[in-house]
PDB file of C-alpha atoms in Angstrom:
ATOM      1  CA  ASP A  26      78.899 106.888 122.294  1.00  0.00           C
ATOM      2  CA  GLN A  27      80.214 105.313 125.483  1.00  0.00           C
ATOM      3  CA  GLN A  28      83.608 103.767 124.712  1.00  0.00           C
ATOM      4  CA  VAL A  29      84.031 102.317 128.196  1.00  0.00           C
ATOM      5  CA  LYS A  30      81.092 100.496 129.713  1.00  0.00           C
ATOM      6  CA  GLN A  31      80.289  99.211 133.156  1.00  0.00           C
ATOM      7  CA  ASN A  32      77.023  97.370 132.774  1.00  0.00           C
ATOM      8  CA  SER A  33      76.410  96.677 136.454  1.00  0.00           C
ATOM      9  CA  PRO A  34      75.354  99.844 138.286  1.00  0.00           C
ATOM     10  CA  SER A  35      75.583  98.117 141.654  1.00  0.00           C
ATOM     11  CA  LEU A  36      76.992  95.053 143.398  1.00  0.00           C
ATOM     12  CA  SER A  37      76.548  93.738 146.928  1.00  0.00           C
ATOM     13  CA  VAL A  38      78.834  91.155 148.520  1.00  0.00           C
ATOM     14  CA  GLN A  39      79.376  89.740 151.983  1.00  0.00           C
ATOM     15  CA  GLU A  40      82.434  90.758 153.942  1.00  0.00           C
ATOM     16  CA  GLY A  41      85.280  88.311 153.321  1.00  0.00           C
ATOM     17  CA  ARG A  42      83.972  87.187 149.949  1.00  0.00           C
ATOM     18  CA  ILE A  43      85.314  88.105 146.527  1.00  0.00           C
ATOM     19  CA  SER A  44      84.023  91.180 144.686  1.00  0.00           C
ATOM     20  CA  ILE A  45      84.270  91.103 140.904  1.00  0.00           C
ATOM     21  CA  LEU A  46      83.661  94.323 138.985  1.00  0.00           C
ATOM     22  CA  ASN A  47      83.512  94.208 135.218  1.00  0.00           C
ATOM     23  CA  CYS A  48      84.310  96.659 132.443  1.00  0.00           C
ATOM     24  CA  ASP A  49      84.092  96.467 128.661  1.00  0.00           C
ATOM     25  CA  TYR A  50      85.571  98.783 126.062  1.00  0.00           C
ATOM     26  CA  THR A  51      85.044  99.275 122.355  1.00  0.00           C
ATOM     27  CA  ASN A  52      88.103 101.198 121.165  1.00  0.00           C
ATOM     28  CA  SER A  53      91.028  98.939 120.198  1.00  0.00           C
ATOM     29  CA  MET A  54      93.387 101.934 120.472  1.00  0.00           C
ATOM     30  CA  PHE A  55      93.139 101.885 124.264  1.00  0.00           C
ATOM     31  CA  ASP A  56      96.375 100.619 125.719  1.00  0.00           C
ATOM     32  CA  TYR A  57      96.256 101.504 129.410  1.00  0.00           C
ATOM     33  CA  PHE A  58      93.470 100.782 131.849  1.00  0.00           C
ATOM     34  CA  LEU A  59      92.845 102.064 135.347  1.00  0.00           C
ATOM     35  CA  TRP A  60      90.450 101.570 138.196  1.00  0.00           C
ATOM     36  CA  TYR A  61      89.466 104.461 140.414  1.00  0.00           C
ATOM     37  CA  LYS A  62      87.569 104.332 143.673  1.00  0.00           C
ATOM     38  CA  LYS A  63      85.269 107.145 144.720  1.00  0.00           C
ATOM     39  CA  TYR A  64      83.681 107.907 148.072  1.00  0.00           C
ATOM     40  CA  PRO A  65      80.781 110.391 148.303  1.00  0.00           C
ATOM     41  CA  ALA A  66      81.816 114.072 148.218  1.00  0.00           C
ATOM     42  CA  GLU A  67      85.404 113.162 147.348  1.00  0.00           C
ATOM     43  CA  GLY A  68      87.391 113.005 144.135  1.00  0.00           C
ATOM     44  CA  PRO A  69      88.239 109.658 142.518  1.00  0.00           C
ATOM     45  CA  THR A  70      91.361 108.030 143.901  1.00  0.00           C
ATOM     46  CA  PHE A  71      93.616 105.792 141.857  1.00  0.00           C
ATOM     47  CA  LEU A  72      93.427 102.121 142.790  1.00  0.00           C
ATOM     48  CA  ILE A  73      95.252  99.953 140.266  1.00  0.00           C
ATOM     49  CA  SER A  74      96.210  99.956 136.580  1.00  0.00           C
ATOM     50  CA  ILE A  75      97.265  97.603 133.816  1.00  0.00           C
ATOM     51  CA  SER A  76      99.075  98.030 130.537  1.00  0.00           C
ATOM     52  CA  SER A  77      97.809  96.294 127.423  1.00  0.00           C
ATOM     53  CA  ILE A  78     101.001  94.225 127.264  1.00  0.00           C
ATOM     54  CA  LYS A  79      99.952  92.434 130.443  1.00  0.00           C
ATOM     55  CA  ASP A  80      96.945  90.297 131.283  1.00  0.00           C
ATOM     56  CA  LYS A  81      97.122  90.569 135.060  1.00  0.00           C
ATOM     57  CA  ASN A  82      98.297  93.025 137.675  1.00  0.00           C
ATOM     58  CA  GLU A  83      98.082  92.464 141.401  1.00  0.00           C
ATOM     59  CA  ASP A  84      98.380  94.845 144.331  1.00  0.00           C
ATOM     60  CA  GLY A  85      97.524  93.399 147.710  1.00  0.00           C
ATOM     61  CA  ARG A  86      93.844  92.504 147.800  1.00  0.00           C
ATOM     62  CA  PHE A  87      93.246  94.011 144.355  1.00  0.00           C
ATOM     63  CA  THR A  88      93.852  92.256 141.052  1.00  0.00           C
ATOM     64  CA  VAL A  89      92.985  93.517 137.598  1.00  0.00           C
ATOM     65  CA  PHE A  90      92.613  91.114 134.693  1.00  0.00           C
ATOM     66  CA  LEU A  91      92.692  92.169 131.047  1.00  0.00           C
ATOM     67  CA  ASN A  92      91.330  90.150 128.128  1.00  0.00           C
ATOM     68  CA  LYS A  93      92.289  92.126 125.028  1.00  0.00           C
ATOM     69  CA  SER A  94      90.603  89.826 122.552  1.00  0.00           C
ATOM     70  CA  ALA A  95      87.303  90.253 124.370  1.00  0.00           C
ATOM     71  CA  LYS A  96      87.969  93.952 125.147  1.00  0.00           C
ATOM     72  CA  HIS A  97      87.128  93.191 128.753  1.00  0.00           C
ATOM     73  CA  LEU A  98      88.739  93.839 132.091  1.00  0.00           C
ATOM     74  CA  SER A  99      87.761  92.999 135.619  1.00  0.00           C
ATOM     75  CA  LEU A 100      88.736  94.045 139.111  1.00  0.00           C
ATOM     76  CA  HIS A 101      88.846  91.390 141.831  1.00  0.00           C
ATOM     77  CA  ILE A 102      88.863  92.347 145.495  1.00  0.00           C
ATOM     78  CA  VAL A 103      89.709  89.519 147.876  1.00  0.00           C
ATOM     79  CA  PRO A 104      88.739  89.503 150.671  1.00  0.00           C
ATOM     80  CA  SER A 105      86.169  92.283 150.499  1.00  0.00           C
ATOM     81  CA  GLN A 106      85.974  94.638 153.471  1.00  0.00           C
ATOM     82  CA  PRO A 107      83.257  97.112 154.524  1.00  0.00           C
ATOM     83  CA  GLY A 108      85.692  99.977 153.826  1.00  0.00           C
ATOM     84  CA  ASP A 109      85.718  98.912 150.178  1.00  0.00           C
ATOM     85  CA  SER A 110      82.141 100.145 149.815  1.00  0.00           C
ATOM     86  CA  ALA A 111      82.373 102.909 147.206  1.00  0.00           C
ATOM     87  CA  VAL A 112      81.774 103.620 143.532  1.00  0.00           C
ATOM     88  CA  TYR A 113      84.386 102.066 141.263  1.00  0.00           C
ATOM     89  CA  PHE A 114      85.170 103.600 137.883  1.00  0.00           C
ATOM     90  CA  CYS A 115      86.961 101.870 135.074  1.00  0.00           C
ATOM     91  CA  ALA A 116      88.977 104.168 132.787  1.00  0.00           C
ATOM     92  CA  ALA A 117      91.070 103.791 129.642  1.00  0.00           C
ATOM     93  CA  SER A 118      93.602 105.839 127.731  1.00  0.00           C
ATOM     94  CA  LYS A 119      95.194 105.654 124.286  1.00  0.00           C
ATOM     95  CA  LEU A 120      98.827 105.087 123.351  1.00  0.00           C
ATOM     96  CA  THR A 121      99.040 108.111 121.096  1.00  0.00           C
ATOM     97  CA  GLY A 122      97.802 111.622 121.511  1.00  0.00           C
ATOM     98  CA  ALA A 123      97.042 113.305 124.786  1.00  0.00           C
ATOM     99  CA  ASN A 124      96.726 111.302 127.964  1.00  0.00           C
ATOM    100  CA  ASN A 125      92.973 111.664 128.207  1.00  0.00           C
ATOM    101  CA  LEU A 126      90.964 109.217 130.249  1.00  0.00           C
ATOM    102  CA  PHE A 127      87.683 107.728 129.087  1.00  0.00           C
ATOM    103  CA  PHE A 128      85.543 106.653 132.008  1.00  0.00           C
ATOM    104  CA  GLY A 129      82.836 104.099 132.496  1.00  0.00           C
ATOM    105  CA  THR A 130      79.659 104.999 134.337  1.00  0.00           C
ATOM    106  CA  GLY A 131      80.731 103.334 137.571  1.00  0.00           C
ATOM    107  CA  THR A 132      79.651 100.415 139.762  1.00  0.00           C
ATOM    108  CA  ARG A 133      78.523 101.006 143.326  1.00  0.00           C
ATOM    109  CA  LEU A 134      79.980  98.276 145.541  1.00  0.00           C
ATOM    110  CA  THR A 135      78.414  97.575 148.919  1.00  0.00           C
ATOM    111  CA  VAL A 136      80.219  95.196 151.238  1.00  0.00           C
ATOM    112  CA  ILE A 137      77.864  93.847 153.873  1.00  0.00           C
ATOM    113  CA  PRO A 138      79.424  93.178 157.296  1.00  0.00           C
TER     114      PRO A 138
ATOM    115  CA  ASN B  28     101.991 118.092 149.818  1.00  0.00           C
ATOM    116  CA  ALA B  29      98.338 118.977 149.168  1.00  0.00           C
ATOM    117  CA  GLY B  30      98.055 117.212 145.787  1.00  0.00           C
ATOM    118  CA  VAL B  31      95.233 118.745 143.723  1.00  0.00           C
ATOM    119  CA  THR B  32      93.130 121.479 145.312  1.00  0.00           C
ATOM    120  CA  GLN B  33      89.928 123.048 143.997  1.00  0.00           C
ATOM    121  CA  THR B  34      87.941 126.120 144.949  1.00  0.00           C
ATOM    122  CA  PRO B  35      85.132 126.647 145.655  1.00  0.00           C
ATOM    123  CA  LYS B  36      83.693 123.409 147.018  1.00  0.00           C
ATOM    124  CA  PHE B  37      80.116 124.420 146.318  1.00  0.00           C
ATOM    125  CA  GLN B  38      78.490 127.200 144.318  1.00  0.00           C
ATOM    126  CA  VAL B  39      74.972 128.241 143.377  1.00  0.00           C
ATOM    127  CA  LEU B  40      74.545 130.403 140.277  1.00  0.00           C
ATOM    128  CA  LYS B  41      71.603 131.915 138.480  1.00  0.00           C
ATOM    129  CA  THR B  42      71.207 131.314 134.765  1.00  0.00           C
ATOM    130  CA  GLY B  43      73.416 133.748 132.851  1.00  0.00           C
ATOM    131  CA  GLN B  44      75.870 134.421 135.645  1.00  0.00           C
ATOM    132  CA  SER B  45      79.556 133.727 135.193  1.00  0.00           C
ATOM    133  CA  MET B  46      82.136 132.141 137.449  1.00  0.00           C
ATOM    134  CA  THR B  47      85.617 130.651 137.461  1.00  0.00           C
ATOM    135  CA  LEU B  48      86.553 127.365 139.067  1.00  0.00           C
ATOM    136  CA  GLN B  49      90.105 127.282 140.316  1.00  0.00           C
ATOM    137  CA  CYS B  50      92.479 124.316 140.403  1.00  0.00           C
ATOM    138  CA  ALA B  51      96.069 124.005 141.579  1.00  0.00           C
ATOM    139  CA  GLN B  52      98.503 121.090 141.872  1.00  0.00           C
ATOM    140  CA  ASP B  53     101.814 120.794 143.666  1.00  0.00           C
ATOM    141  CA  MET B  54     103.057 117.562 142.081  1.00  0.00           C
ATOM    142  CA  ASN B  55     104.959 119.265 139.247  1.00  0.00           C
ATOM    143  CA  HIS B  56     102.771 117.550 136.647  1.00  0.00           C
ATOM    144  CA  ASN B  57     102.808 118.735 133.070  1.00  0.00           C
ATOM    145  CA  SER B  58      99.210 117.856 132.262  1.00  0.00           C
ATOM    146  CA  MET B  59      96.009 119.088 133.857  1.00  0.00           C
ATOM    147  CA  TYR B  60      92.383 118.240 133.142  1.00  0.00           C
ATOM    148  CA  TRP B  61      88.832 119.336 133.835  1.00  0.00           C
ATOM    149  CA  TYR B  62      86.056 116.729 134.008  1.00  0.00           C
ATOM    150  CA  ARG B  63      82.386 116.880 134.848  1.00  0.00           C
ATOM    151  CA  GLN B  64      80.427 114.100 136.476  1.00  0.00           C
ATOM    152  CA  ASP B  65      76.715 113.732 135.937  1.00  0.00           C
ATOM    153  CA  PRO B  66      74.438 110.985 137.258  1.00  0.00           C
ATOM    154  CA  GLY B  67      74.659 107.853 135.125  1.00  0.00           C
ATOM    155  CA  MET B  68      77.292 109.397 132.840  1.00  0.00           C
ATOM    156  CA  GLY B  69      80.597 108.760 134.544  1.00  0.00           C
ATOM    157  CA  LEU B  70      83.264 111.452 134.181  1.00  0.00           C
ATOM    158  CA  ARG B  71      83.571 113.316 130.903  1.00  0.00           C
ATOM    159  CA  LEU B  72      86.510 115.447 129.824  1.00  0.00           C
ATOM    160  CA  ILE B  73      85.774 119.134 129.257  1.00  0.00           C
ATOM    161  CA  TYR B  74      89.230 120.576 128.501  1.00  0.00           C
ATOM    162  CA  TYR B  75      92.806 119.590 129.110  1.00  0.00           C
ATOM    163  CA  SER B  76      96.236 121.149 129.062  1.00  0.00           C
ATOM    164  CA  ALA B  77      99.120 118.910 128.064  1.00  0.00           C
ATOM    165  CA  SER B  78     101.686 121.475 129.133  1.00  0.00           C
ATOM    166  CA  GLU B  79     101.959 125.049 130.297  1.00  0.00           C
ATOM    167  CA  GLY B  80     100.694 127.380 127.592  1.00  0.00           C
ATOM    168  CA  THR B  81      98.590 124.818 125.732  1.00  0.00           C
ATOM    169  CA  THR B  82      94.940 123.889 126.040  1.00  0.00           C
ATOM    170  CA  ASP B  83      92.683 121.593 124.015  1.00  0.00           C
ATOM    171  CA  LYS B  84      89.041 120.626 123.903  1.00  0.00           C
ATOM    172  CA  GLY B  85      87.816 117.375 125.327  1.00  0.00           C
ATOM    173  CA  GLU B  86      84.542 115.565 124.868  1.00  0.00           C
ATOM    174  CA  VAL B  87      82.146 118.271 126.181  1.00  0.00           C
ATOM    175  CA  PRO B  88      83.764 121.744 125.814  1.00  0.00           C
ATOM    176  CA  ASN B  89      80.741 123.836 124.814  1.00  0.00           C
ATOM    177  CA  GLY B  90      79.953 126.642 127.253  1.00  0.00           C
ATOM    178  CA  TYR B  91      83.365 126.568 128.924  1.00  0.00           C
ATOM    179  CA  ASN B  92      86.736 128.276 128.618  1.00  0.00           C
ATOM    180  CA  VAL B  93      90.001 127.434 130.326  1.00  0.00           C
ATOM    181  CA  SER B  94      93.269 129.110 131.216  1.00  0.00           C
ATOM    182  CA  ARG B  95      96.547 127.414 132.093  1.00  0.00           C
ATOM    183  CA  LEU B  96      97.919 130.239 134.185  1.00  0.00           C
ATOM    184  CA  ASN B  97     101.221 128.508 134.945  1.00  0.00           C
ATOM    185  CA  LYS B  98     102.399 124.957 135.533  1.00  0.00           C
ATOM    186  CA  ARG B  99     100.517 124.748 138.834  1.00  0.00           C
ATOM    187  CA  GLU B 100      97.164 126.328 137.991  1.00  0.00           C
ATOM    188  CA  PHE B 101      94.374 125.518 135.544  1.00  0.00           C
ATOM    189  CA  SER B 102      91.074 127.387 135.730  1.00  0.00           C
ATOM    190  CA  LEU B 103      87.685 126.662 134.184  1.00  0.00           C
ATOM    191  CA  ARG B 104      85.336 129.525 133.336  1.00  0.00           C
ATOM    192  CA  LEU B 105      81.611 129.500 132.692  1.00  0.00           C
ATOM    193  CA  GLU B 106      80.814 132.742 130.865  1.00  0.00           C
ATOM    194  CA  SER B 107      77.022 132.417 130.958  1.00  0.00           C
ATOM    195  CA  ALA B 108      75.877 129.555 133.154  1.00  0.00           C
ATOM    196  CA  ALA B 109      72.999 127.324 132.074  1.00  0.00           C
ATOM    197  CA  PRO B 110      71.005 124.758 134.104  1.00  0.00           C
ATOM    198  CA  SER B 111      72.587 122.019 131.936  1.00  0.00           C
ATOM    199  CA  GLN B 112      75.919 122.901 133.529  1.00  0.00           C
ATOM    200  CA  THR B 113      74.691 121.783 136.944  1.00  0.00           C
ATOM    201  CA  SER B 114      77.222 119.098 137.745  1.00  0.00           C
ATOM    202  CA  VAL B 115      80.192 118.120 139.867  1.00  0.00           C
ATOM    203  CA  TYR B 116      83.453 119.359 138.388  1.00  0.00           C
ATOM    204  CA  PHE B 117      86.744 117.595 138.987  1.00  0.00           C
ATOM    205  CA  CYS B 118      90.208 118.836 138.199  1.00  0.00           C
ATOM    206  CA  ALA B 119      93.021 116.332 137.711  1.00  0.00           C
ATOM    207  CA  SER B 120      96.727 116.415 137.015  1.00  0.00           C
ATOM    208  CA  GLY B 121      99.136 113.825 135.723  1.00  0.00           C
ATOM    209  CA  GLY B 122     102.034 113.052 133.481  1.00  0.00           C
ATOM    210  CA  SER B 123     102.019 113.330 129.737  1.00  0.00           C
ATOM    211  CA  LEU B 124     102.363 109.659 128.959  1.00  0.00           C
ATOM    212  CA  SER B 125      99.433 107.287 128.656  1.00  0.00           C
ATOM    213  CA  SER B 126     100.924 105.121 131.396  1.00  0.00           C
ATOM    214  CA  GLU B 127     100.919 107.916 133.935  1.00  0.00           C
ATOM    215  CA  THR B 128      98.168 108.098 136.512  1.00  0.00           C
ATOM    216  CA  GLN B 129      95.902 111.085 136.899  1.00  0.00           C
ATOM    217  CA  TYR B 130      95.252 112.439 140.376  1.00  0.00           C
ATOM    218  CA  PHE B 131      91.978 114.138 141.147  1.00  0.00           C
ATOM    219  CA  GLY B 132      90.921 117.034 143.316  1.00  0.00           C
ATOM    220  CA  PRO B 133      87.943 116.862 145.711  1.00  0.00           C
ATOM    221  CA  GLY B 134      85.515 118.433 143.244  1.00  0.00           C
ATOM    222  CA  THR B 135      83.307 121.512 142.968  1.00  0.00           C
ATOM    223  CA  ARG B 136      79.562 120.999 143.167  1.00  0.00           C
ATOM    224  CA  LEU B 137      77.790 123.560 140.971  1.00  0.00           C
ATOM    225  CA  LEU B 138      74.074 124.240 140.917  1.00  0.00           C
ATOM    226  CA  VAL B 139      72.681 126.529 138.218  1.00  0.00           C
ATOM    227  CA  LEU B 140      69.130 127.733 138.837  1.00  0.00           C
TER     228      LEU B 140
END
């Protein structure tokens, strides 16, 4: 059973506009959330993370929002650039036990010049 | 500082053949991980090693074995390859705490005929 879900397989936005990627999770034990970016034929690269004690974390053009009550997080990219075109994976880990990541199925973002 | 390296990059096997995927990291991380990525499935954890000398099963361990050779190296072995093991395999390393990011290698693309 998929514990981390990304229900939008793809998203297209115009260059300069905002990209919003969504992620939902089912396990209330998750306490740390990450976004990874993946280009074809490369490994995922870490983008931004957020702890469950926060509701927002910002790093340059990237902001992650966490709504614990709704078990939902989102990644905002403003402004979007063509180089942002990639597959974005949401991932979550638990407070206790091993630091294993549970991944969503990914959203392919295309930024149109 | 190479980060996480994986060999080989690509491999074709016949059903029943065996092979070992190699992974090494130079970031002095305690934990190492093996994931597989299949279309529409995201990344799923096969095995992990929380520290040198320990290994544990992840979500999809059947058909695989692992060895944590030392702190730097973590190998994944397919004893008798099956077409269902056709996938892209990623190795990752990271800290032991849930708040510590995992860093991924470039992946090994495996095709089992």
